[in-house]
PDB file of C-alpha atoms in Angstrom:
ATOM      1  CA  MET A   1       0.047  -0.046  -0.042  1.00 84.00           C
ATOM      2  CA  LEU A   2       2.897   2.461   0.782  1.00 83.00           C
ATOM      3  CA  HIS A   3       4.845   1.316  -2.252  1.00 86.00           C
ATOM      4  CA  VAL A   4       8.022   0.858  -0.120  1.00 85.00           C
ATOM      5  CA  PRO A   5      10.134  -2.430  -0.868  1.00 83.00           C
ATOM      6  CA  PHE A   6      10.270  -4.657   2.151  1.00 85.00           C
ATOM      7  CA  PRO A   7      11.908  -8.219   2.282  1.00 85.00           C
ATOM      8  CA  GLU A   8       9.669 -11.236   2.540  1.00 88.00           C
ATOM      9  CA  PRO A   9       9.558 -12.228   6.343  1.00 88.00           C
ATOM     10  CA  ARG A  10      10.328 -15.577   7.414  1.00 91.00           C
ATOM     11  CA  GLU A  11       8.938 -15.039  10.795  1.00 92.00           C
ATOM     12  CA  ILE A  12       7.183 -12.234  12.736  1.00 91.00           C
ATOM     13  CA  ALA A  13       7.251 -12.134  16.596  1.00 91.00           C
ATOM     14  CA  ALA A  14       5.416  -9.741  19.114  1.00 91.00           C
ATOM     15  CA  LEU A  15       7.865  -8.029  21.464  1.00 83.00           C
ATOM     16  CA  ASN A  16       7.342  -6.328  24.799  1.00 83.00           C
ATOM     17  CA  VAL A  17       6.142  -2.573  24.169  1.00 81.00           C
ATOM     18  CA  ASP A  18       7.417  -1.269  27.339  1.00 79.00           C
ATOM     19  CA  VAL A  19      10.665   0.844  26.441  1.00 77.00           C
ATOM     20  CA  THR A  20      11.252   1.926  29.819  1.00 72.00           C
ATOM     21  CA  GLU A  21      14.622   1.631  31.065  1.00 68.00           C
ATOM     22  CA  ILE A  22      14.487  -0.305  34.673  1.00 59.00           C
ATOM     23  CA  GLU A  23      18.213  -0.199  35.384  1.00 58.00           C
ATOM     24  CA  PRO A  24      20.100   3.225  35.473  1.00 57.00           C
ATOM     25  CA  VAL A  25      22.688   3.089  32.511  1.00 60.00           C
ATOM     26  CA  GLU A  26      25.523   5.558  32.608  1.00 64.00           C
ATOM     27  CA  ARG A  27      25.992   7.297  29.360  1.00 73.00           C
ATOM     28  CA  ARG A  28      28.213  10.423  28.745  1.00 81.00           C
ATOM     29  CA  VAL A  29      29.148  12.589  25.796  1.00 86.00           C
ATOM     30  CA  ASP A  30      32.424  14.185  25.772  1.00 85.00           C
ATOM     31  CA  THR A  31      31.134  17.723  25.686  1.00 86.00           C
ATOM     32  CA  LEU A  32      27.794  19.157  25.330  1.00 89.00           C
ATOM     33  CA  LEU A  33      27.263  22.889  24.668  1.00 89.00           C
ATOM     34  CA  ARG A  34      24.077  24.963  23.934  1.00 93.00           C
ATOM     35  CA  ALA A  35      24.264  27.539  21.209  1.00 93.00           C
ATOM     36  CA  GLU A  36      21.741  30.200  21.069  1.00 94.00           C
ATOM     37  CA  THR A  37      21.262  31.721  17.601  1.00 94.00           C
ATOM     38  CA  ASP A  38      18.772  33.996  15.728  1.00 94.00           C
ATOM     39  CA  GLU A  39      17.463  30.812  14.071  1.00 92.00           C
ATOM     40  CA  GLY A  40      16.916  28.873  17.279  1.00 92.00           C
ATOM     41  CA  THR A  41      18.566  26.988  19.920  1.00 95.00           C
ATOM     42  CA  TYR A  42      21.064  24.079  19.304  1.00 96.00           C
ATOM     43  CA  LEU A  43      22.862  21.482  21.313  1.00 95.00           C
ATOM     44  CA  LEU A  44      26.334  20.897  20.189  1.00 94.00           C
ATOM     45  CA  VAL A  45      27.256  17.131  20.951  1.00 94.00           C
ATOM     46  CA  VAL A  46      31.016  16.853  20.674  1.00 91.00           C
ATOM     47  CA  GLU A  47      32.677  13.493  20.720  1.00 91.00           C
ATOM     48  CA  SER A  48      36.337  12.869  20.591  1.00 88.00           C
ATOM     49  CA  GLN A  49      37.052   9.601  18.783  1.00 89.00           C
ATOM     50  CA  GLY A  50      40.435   7.855  18.638  1.00 86.00           C
ATOM     51  CA  LYS A  51      39.445   4.925  16.500  1.00 89.00           C
ATOM     52  CA  ALA A  52      36.666   3.439  14.786  1.00 92.00           C
ATOM     53  CA  ASP A  53      34.129   1.796  17.071  1.00 91.00           C
ATOM     54  CA  GLU A  54      30.951   0.080  15.820  1.00 90.00           C
ATOM     55  CA  ARG A  55      29.219   0.591  19.156  1.00 88.00           C
ATOM     56  CA  LYS A  56      28.723   4.114  18.346  1.00 90.00           C
ATOM     57  CA  ARG A  57      26.154   3.129  15.627  1.00 88.00           C
ATOM     58  CA  GLY A  58      23.957   2.746  18.723  1.00 89.00           C
ATOM     59  CA  SER A  59      25.110   5.300  21.193  1.00 92.00           C
ATOM     60  CA  TRP A  60      25.259   8.217  18.966  1.00 95.00           C
ATOM     61  CA  PRO A  61      21.701   8.089  17.823  1.00 95.00           C
ATOM     62  CA  TYR A  62      20.595   7.491  21.277  1.00 93.00           C
ATOM     63  CA  TYR A  63      22.506  10.607  22.694  1.00 93.00           C
ATOM     64  CA  LEU A  64      20.864  12.781  19.980  1.00 95.00           C
ATOM     65  CA  SER A  65      17.263  11.394  20.652  1.00 94.00           C
ATOM     66  CA  TYR A  66      17.549  11.455  24.483  1.00 92.00           C
ATOM     67  CA  LEU A  67      19.172  15.082  24.421  1.00 94.00           C
ATOM     68  CA  TYR A  68      16.233  16.461  22.086  1.00 95.00           C
ATOM     69  CA  GLU A  69      13.704  14.805  24.477  1.00 93.00           C
ATOM     70  CA  LYS A  70      15.499  16.289  27.605  1.00 92.00           C
ATOM     71  CA  TYR A  71      16.013  19.891  26.280  1.00 93.00           C
ATOM     72  CA  ARG A  72      13.745  20.251  23.269  1.00 93.00           C
ATOM     73  CA  CYS A  73      16.528  21.673  21.321  1.00 93.00           C
ATOM     74  CA  GLU A  74      17.919  20.394  17.920  1.00 95.00           C
ATOM     75  CA  PRO A  75      21.184  18.398  18.520  1.00 96.00           C
ATOM     76  CA  VAL A  76      24.108  18.475  16.237  1.00 97.00           C
ATOM     77  CA  LEU A  77      26.753  15.820  16.537  1.00 97.00           C
ATOM     78  CA  ILE A  78      30.277  16.943  15.996  1.00 95.00           C
ATOM     79  CA  VAL A  79      33.235  14.166  15.967  1.00 94.00           C
ATOM     80  CA  ILE A  80      36.785  15.207  16.572  1.00 92.00           C
ATOM     81  CA  THR A  81      39.487  12.831  15.587  1.00 91.00           C
ATOM     82  CA  GLN A  82      43.272  12.697  15.015  1.00 89.00           C
ATOM     83  CA  SER A  83      43.147   9.974  12.550  1.00 90.00           C
ATOM     84  CA  SER A  84      42.192  10.294   8.841  1.00 92.00           C
ATOM     85  CA  SER A  85      40.724   6.932   8.656  1.00 93.00           C
ATOM     86  CA  THR A  86      38.947   7.281  11.785  1.00 94.00           C
ATOM     87  CA  ALA A  87      37.550  10.578  10.344  1.00 94.00           C
ATOM     88  CA  LYS A  88      36.471   8.690   7.121  1.00 95.00           C
ATOM     89  CA  TRP A  89      34.666   5.979   9.131  1.00 96.00           C
ATOM     90  CA  ALA A  90      32.813   8.571  11.460  1.00 95.00           C
ATOM     91  CA  SER A  91      31.731  10.532   8.521  1.00 95.00           C
ATOM     92  CA  ARG A  92      29.526   7.784   7.184  1.00 95.00           C
ATOM     93  CA  PRO A  93      25.809   8.261   7.968  1.00 95.00           C
ATOM     94  CA  ILE A  94      24.168   5.893  10.298  1.00 95.00           C
ATOM     95  CA  ARG A  95      20.978   4.944   8.861  1.00 94.00           C
ATOM     96  CA  PHE A  96      18.085   2.663  10.460  1.00 93.00           C
ATOM     97  CA  GLY A  97      15.144   1.202   8.545  1.00 90.00           C
ATOM     98  CA  PHE A  98      14.689  -0.548   5.099  1.00 87.00           C
ATOM     99  CA  ARG A  99      17.345  -0.370   2.393  1.00 83.00           C
ATOM    100  CA  ASP A 100      15.259   2.019   0.392  1.00 83.00           C
ATOM    101  CA  TRP A 101      13.598   3.850   3.278  1.00 88.00           C
ATOM    102  CA  HIS A 102      15.347   5.151   6.466  1.00 90.00           C
ATOM    103  CA  SER A 103      13.268   5.715   9.584  1.00 91.00           C
ATOM    104  CA  LEU A 104      16.395   7.614  11.207  1.00 94.00           C
ATOM    105  CA  THR A 105      19.487   9.049   9.782  1.00 95.00           C
ATOM    106  CA  VAL A 106      22.366  10.259  11.735  1.00 96.00           C
ATOM    107  CA  ARG A 107      24.926  12.472   9.953  1.00 96.00           C
ATOM    108  CA  PRO A 108      28.040  13.394  12.041  1.00 96.00           C
ATOM    109  CA  LEU A 109      30.032  16.502  11.267  1.00 97.00           C
ATOM    110  CA  VAL A 110      33.523  15.382  11.466  1.00 96.00           C
ATOM    111  CA  LEU A 111      36.684  17.603  12.191  1.00 95.00           C
ATOM    112  CA  GLY A 112      40.077  15.745  11.346  1.00 93.00           C
ATOM    113  CA  PRO A 113      43.507  16.157  10.246  1.00 92.00           C
ATOM    114  CA  ASP A 114      42.342  16.418   6.415  1.00 93.00           C
ATOM    115  CA  ASN A 115      39.936  19.426   7.077  1.00 94.00           C
ATOM    116  CA  VAL A 116      41.571  21.271   9.760  1.00 94.00           C
ATOM    117  CA  PRO A 117      44.889  23.452   9.051  1.00 94.00           C
ATOM    118  CA  VAL A 118      48.031  22.850  11.036  1.00 94.00           C
ATOM    119  CA  ILE A 119      48.746  26.085  13.173  1.00 93.00           C
ATOM    120  CA  ALA A 120      52.145  25.885  14.598  1.00 91.00           C
ATOM    121  CA  ASP A 121      53.102  29.612  14.408  1.00 92.00           C
ATOM    122  CA  GLU A 122      52.350  31.716  17.652  1.00 91.00           C
ATOM    123  CA  ARG A 123      51.329  34.969  15.485  1.00 93.00           C
ATOM    124  CA  GLN A 124      48.904  32.777  13.631  1.00 94.00           C
ATOM    125  CA  ALA A 125      47.487  31.214  16.516  1.00 95.00           C
ATOM    126  CA  GLU A 126      46.911  34.510  18.206  1.00 94.00           C
ATOM    127  CA  LYS A 127      44.964  35.620  15.086  1.00 95.00           C
ATOM    128  CA  ASP A 128      42.336  32.931  15.513  1.00 95.00           C
ATOM    129  CA  VAL A 129      42.553  31.166  18.779  1.00 95.00           C
ATOM    130  CA  PRO A 130      39.607  28.838  18.201  1.00 94.00           C
ATOM    131  CA  LEU A 131      41.046  27.439  15.079  1.00 95.00           C
ATOM    132  CA  ALA A 132      44.520  27.045  16.842  1.00 95.00           C
ATOM    133  CA  VAL A 133      42.536  24.941  19.469  1.00 94.00           C
ATOM    134  CA  LEU A 134      40.969  22.785  16.667  1.00 93.00           C
ATOM    135  CA  SER A 135      44.565  22.336  15.269  1.00 94.00           C
ATOM    136  CA  ALA A 136      45.752  21.116  18.488  1.00 93.00           C
ATOM    137  CA  MET A 137      42.820  18.832  18.957  1.00 90.00           C
ATOM    138  CA  THR A 138      43.178  17.210  15.455  1.00 91.00           C
ATOM    139  CA  HIS A 139      47.016  17.502  14.907  1.00 91.00           C
ATOM    140  CA  GLY A 140      48.243  16.991  18.542  1.00 83.00           C
ATOM    141  CA  ARG A 141      50.345  13.925  17.948  1.00 80.00           C
ATOM    142  CA  GLY A 142      53.396  13.237  15.920  1.00 72.00           C
ATOM    143  CA  PRO A 143      56.483  15.316  15.369  1.00 78.00           C
ATOM    144  CA  GLN A 144      54.211  18.660  14.751  1.00 84.00           C
ATOM    145  CA  ALA A 145      52.564  18.287  18.211  1.00 86.00           C
ATOM    146  CA  PRO A 146      55.317  20.317  20.195  1.00 87.00           C
ATOM    147  CA  ALA A 147      55.232  23.412  17.892  1.00 89.00           C
ATOM    148  CA  ILE A 148      51.314  23.268  17.689  1.00 92.00           C
ATOM    149  CA  LEU A 149      50.847  23.026  21.505  1.00 91.00           C
ATOM    150  CA  GLU A 150      53.633  25.813  22.300  1.00 89.00           C
ATOM    151  CA  SER A 151      51.906  28.185  19.749  1.00 91.00           C
ATOM    152  CA  LEU A 152      48.694  27.392  21.249  1.00 93.00           C
ATOM    153  CA  ALA A 153      49.760  27.881  24.916  1.00 89.00           C
ATOM    154  CA  ALA A 154      51.241  31.292  23.915  1.00 89.00           C
ATOM    155  CA  ALA A 155      48.186  32.380  22.238  1.00 92.00           C
ATOM    156  CA  LEU A 156      45.853  31.505  25.048  1.00 91.00           C
ATOM    157  CA  ARG A 157      47.725  34.200  27.106  1.00 88.00           C
ATOM    158  CA  THR A 158      46.239  36.815  24.949  1.00 91.00           C
ATOM    159  CA  ILE A 159      42.385  36.006  25.585  1.00 90.00           C
ATOM    160  CA  ASP A 160      40.348  35.946  28.807  1.00 87.00           C
ATOM    161  CA  ALA A 161      41.061  33.532  31.497  1.00 82.00           C
ATOM    162  CA  ASP A 162      37.346  31.930  31.432  1.00 81.00           C
ATOM    163  CA  SER A 163      37.630  31.379  27.635  1.00 85.00           C
ATOM    164  CA  ALA A 164      41.134  29.969  27.810  1.00 87.00           C
ATOM    165  CA  ALA A 165      40.217  27.421  30.701  1.00 83.00           C
ATOM    166  CA  VAL A 166      37.492  26.027  28.378  1.00 83.00           C
ATOM    167  CA  PHE A 167      39.924  25.709  25.453  1.00 88.00           C
ATOM    168  CA  VAL A 168      42.359  24.067  27.815  1.00 88.00           C
ATOM    169  CA  GLN A 169      39.842  21.409  28.667  1.00 82.00           C
ATOM    170  CA  PHE A 170      38.884  20.721  25.143  1.00 81.00           C
ATOM    171  CA  VAL A 171      42.386  20.164  24.134  1.00 88.00           C
ATOM    172  CA  ASP A 172      43.144  17.993  27.087  1.00 84.00           C
ATOM    173  CA  SER A 173      40.339  15.682  26.478  1.00 80.00           C
ATOM    174  CA  CYS A 174      41.362  15.162  22.708  1.00 80.00           C
ATOM    175  CA  LEU A 175      44.959  14.591  23.117  1.00 83.00           C
ATOM    176  CA  ALA A 176      45.287  10.720  22.669  1.00 78.00           C
ATOM    177  CA  ASP A 177      48.966  10.424  22.855  1.00 80.00           C
ATOM    178  CA  PRO A 178      50.246  10.310  26.465  1.00 82.00           C
ATOM    179  CA  GLN A 179      53.539  12.318  25.601  1.00 82.00           C
ATOM    180  CA  ALA A 180      51.366  15.067  23.920  1.00 84.00           C
ATOM    181  CA  LYS A 181      48.877  15.095  26.817  1.00 84.00           C
ATOM    182  CA  GLN A 182      51.734  15.265  29.359  1.00 81.00           C
ATOM    183  CA  MET A 183      53.387  18.217  27.465  1.00 84.00           C
ATOM    184  CA  TRP A 184      50.039  20.025  27.384  1.00 86.00           C
ATOM    185  CA  ARG A 185      49.549  19.737  31.205  1.00 81.00           C
ATOM    186  CA  ASP A 186      53.102  21.017  31.790  1.00 77.00           C
ATOM    187  CA  LEU A 187      52.561  23.923  29.634  1.00 80.00           C
ATOM    188  CA  MET A 188      49.282  24.780  31.278  1.00 79.00           C
ATOM    189  CA  THR A 189      50.667  24.254  34.782  1.00 72.00           C
ATOM    190  CA  ALA A 190      53.218  27.057  34.182  1.00 60.00           C
ATOM    191  CA  ILE A 191      50.021  29.387  33.545  1.00 60.00           C
ATOM    192  CA  GLN A 192      48.548  28.933  37.013  1.00 53.00           C
ATOM    193  CA  TYR A 193      45.614  31.300  36.420  1.00 44.00           C
ATOM    194  CA  PHE A 194      43.930  28.723  33.719  1.00 49.00           C
ATOM    195  CA  TRP A 195      43.804  25.957  36.327  1.00 47.00           C
ATOM    196  CA  ARG A 196      41.639  28.039  38.624  1.00 50.00           C
ATOM    197  CA  HIS A 197      38.557  27.481  36.474  1.00 49.00           C
ATOM    198  CA  PRO A 198      35.995  24.728  37.663  1.00 50.00           C
ATOM    199  CA  LEU A 199      36.184  23.063  34.202  1.00 47.00           C
ATOM    200  CA  ALA A 200      39.879  22.215  34.783  1.00 50.00           C
ATOM    201  CA  GLU A 201      39.096  20.632  38.267  1.00 54.00           C
ATOM    202  CA  GLN A 202      38.864  17.174  36.615  1.00 55.00           C
ATOM    203  CA  VAL A 203      42.277  17.623  35.219  1.00 50.00           C
ATOM    204  CA  ARG A 204      43.684  18.503  38.416  1.00 52.00           C
ATOM    205  CA  GLU A 205      42.069  15.505  40.101  1.00 57.00           C
ATOM    206  CA  GLU A 206      43.401  13.151  37.318  1.00 55.00           C
ATOM    207  CA  GLY A 207      46.830  14.639  38.111  1.00 54.00           C
ATOM    208  CA  ARG A 208      46.564  14.183  41.912  1.00 56.00           C
ATOM    209  CA  GLU A 209      45.444  10.583  41.307  1.00 57.00           C
ATOM    210  CA  GLN A 210      48.361   9.829  38.977  1.00 58.00           C
ATOM    211  CA  GLY A 211      50.839  11.472  41.515  1.00 59.00           C
ATOM    212  CA  LEU A 212      49.253   9.062  44.354  1.00 61.00           C
ATOM    213  CA  GLU A 213      49.863   6.176  42.175  1.00 66.00           C
ATOM    214  CA  GLN A 214      53.297   7.057  41.229  1.00 72.00           C
ATOM    215  CA  GLY A 215      54.226   7.494  44.739  1.00 70.00           C
ATOM    216  CA  ARG A 216      52.901   4.014  45.681  1.00 73.00           C
ATOM    217  CA  ILE A 217      54.797   2.420  42.883  1.00 80.00           C
ATOM    218  CA  GLN A 218      58.001   4.262  43.927  1.00 79.00           C
ATOM    219  CA  ASP A 219      57.522   3.100  47.540  1.00 74.00           C
ATOM    220  CA  ARG A 220      56.928  -0.448  46.571  1.00 77.00           C
ATOM    221  CA  GLN A 221      60.076  -0.441  44.460  1.00 83.00           C
ATOM    222  CA  GLU A 222      62.301   0.939  47.036  1.00 81.00           C
ATOM    223  CA  MET A 223      60.904  -1.235  49.740  1.00 77.00           C
ATOM    224  CA  THR A 224      61.712  -4.339  47.595  1.00 80.00           C
ATOM    225  CA  LEU A 225      65.338  -3.443  47.114  1.00 83.00           C
ATOM    226  CA  ARG A 226      65.555  -2.160  50.883  1.00 77.00           C
ATOM    227  CA  ILE A 227      64.589  -5.676  52.046  1.00 76.00           C
ATOM    228  CA  LEU A 228      67.245  -7.335  50.162  1.00 79.00           C
ATOM    229  CA  GLU A 229      69.685  -4.910  51.389  1.00 78.00           C
ATOM    230  CA  TRP A 230      68.808  -5.235  54.983  1.00 69.00           C
ATOM    231  CA  ARG A 231      68.926  -9.026  54.641  1.00 72.00           C
ATOM    232  CA  GLY A 232      72.363  -8.783  53.292  1.00 78.00           C
ATOM    233  CA  ILE A 233      71.397 -10.157  49.935  1.00 83.00           C
ATOM    234  CA  PRO A 234      73.568  -8.688  46.995  1.00 86.00           C
ATOM    235  CA  VAL A 235      71.437  -6.764  44.402  1.00 86.00           C
ATOM    236  CA  PRO A 236      72.905  -6.940  40.964  1.00 87.00           C
ATOM    237  CA  ASP A 237      72.429  -3.772  38.671  1.00 86.00           C
ATOM    238  CA  SER A 238      70.232  -5.815  36.472  1.00 86.00           C
ATOM    239  CA  VAL A 239      67.795  -6.552  39.196  1.00 86.00           C
ATOM    240  CA  ARG A 240      67.987  -3.083  40.681  1.00 87.00           C
ATOM    241  CA  GLU A 241      66.839  -1.660  37.129  1.00 87.00           C
ATOM    242  CA  ARG A 242      64.208  -4.412  36.447  1.00 88.00           C
ATOM    243  CA  VAL A 243      62.751  -3.554  39.967  1.00 86.00           C
ATOM    244  CA  MET A 244      62.905   0.364  39.227  1.00 87.00           C
ATOM    245  CA  ALA A 245      61.596  -0.168  35.761  1.00 87.00           C
ATOM    246  CA  CYS A 246      58.252  -2.124  37.029  1.00 87.00           C
ATOM    247  CA  THR A 247      55.193  -0.096  37.257  1.00 85.00           C
ATOM    248  CA  ASP A 248      52.817  -2.829  38.155  1.00 83.00           C
ATOM    249  CA  LEU A 249      52.034  -2.676  41.826  1.00 79.00           C
ATOM    250  CA  ALA A 250      50.692  -6.383  42.093  1.00 81.00           C
ATOM    251  CA  GLN A 251      54.031  -7.433  40.681  1.00 84.00           C
ATOM    252  CA  LEU A 252      55.912  -5.314  42.972  1.00 82.00           C
ATOM    253  CA  GLU A 253      54.120  -6.767  45.880  1.00 77.00           C
ATOM    254  CA  VAL A 254      54.876 -10.116  44.959  1.00 81.00           C
ATOM    255  CA  TRP A 255      58.780  -9.526  44.458  1.00 82.00           C
ATOM    256  CA  ALA A 256      58.566  -7.750  47.856  1.00 77.00           C
ATOM    257  CA  GLN A 257      57.190 -10.811  49.567  1.00 74.00           C
ATOM    258  CA  ARG A 258      59.714 -13.075  47.959  1.00 79.00           C
ATOM    259  CA  ALA A 259      62.426 -10.696  49.315  1.00 77.00           C
ATOM    260  CA  VAL A 260      61.294 -11.422  52.904  1.00 69.00           C
ATOM    261  CA  ARG A 261      62.152 -15.083  52.353  1.00 70.00           C
ATOM    262  CA  GLY A 262      64.336 -15.380  49.446  1.00 76.00           C
ATOM    263  CA  THR A 263      68.063 -15.964  49.476  1.00 79.00           C
ATOM    264  CA  ASP A 264      69.055 -14.846  45.927  1.00 82.00           C
ATOM    265  CA  ALA A 265      68.021 -11.512  44.387  1.00 81.00           C
ATOM    266  CA  ALA A 266      67.896 -12.807  40.776  1.00 79.00           C
ATOM    267  CA  GLU A 267      65.673 -15.768  41.732  1.00 78.00           C
ATOM    268  CA  LEU A 268      63.190 -13.542  43.163  1.00 75.00           C
ATOM    269  CA  LEU A 269      62.347 -11.940  39.803  1.00 74.00           C
ATOM    270  CA  SER A 270      62.123 -15.278  37.897  1.00 73.00           C
ATOM    271  CA  GLU A 271      58.787 -16.399  36.689  1.00 62.00           C
ATOM    272  CA  GLY A 272      59.116 -19.993  38.400  1.00 55.00           C
ATOM    273  CA  ALA A 273      60.160 -18.663  41.723  1.00 50.00           C
TER     274      ALA A 273
END
């Protein structure tokens, strides 16, 4: 009757019509912004994507539908990635329905290394700070990362602290490379007033947790070596280097327990000990 092609069904089953979620499920987008314009109010749903993930086929449409129901504003999905292949994957429309009749189509807007320019010059970054932020978010890895991040850090000094703090958080959330992320945090720590903004509290808390974790690792490393030394067991340089290079707390705990009872430092670290 509708003149819409539909494959011949082998079986049809009636399912429960209740779509209420009984158990709470935690779902979070990376960033959610509300934009007031002359044409209406929009929700900008920003997702940082490191690699292709087919689970997003279900979660992204869910985010948009839920946010529209909650805020009654038109949602727009923006995906930011540092990978050209991921950008190509993310830009494919997500379609639900028949092959020739889509009940729902989600079309992400994608920012990636192929459509965002590289801004590694301080003066260029100062001319357009938001574009420099996008450059850091999409090119923030590889050999260009230090110049990009340093230029942006200098440019952020030229704008108001509140806006700068928001940009700091955006960049931090998108840097997938650990070295680039640490470099960015070191640059920002040197500019103390950026980190007083509430949006930076999460980054500070992560830093404190990392510091506590590193302290526990270092204590366990030193304790293992001290036990051996207190018991008069010689500690070869190879053993000392291996203990100090280990960052696995569980493994260090095992070695510390062996140090209490063992008689040879090298045997403590062996797999069959």
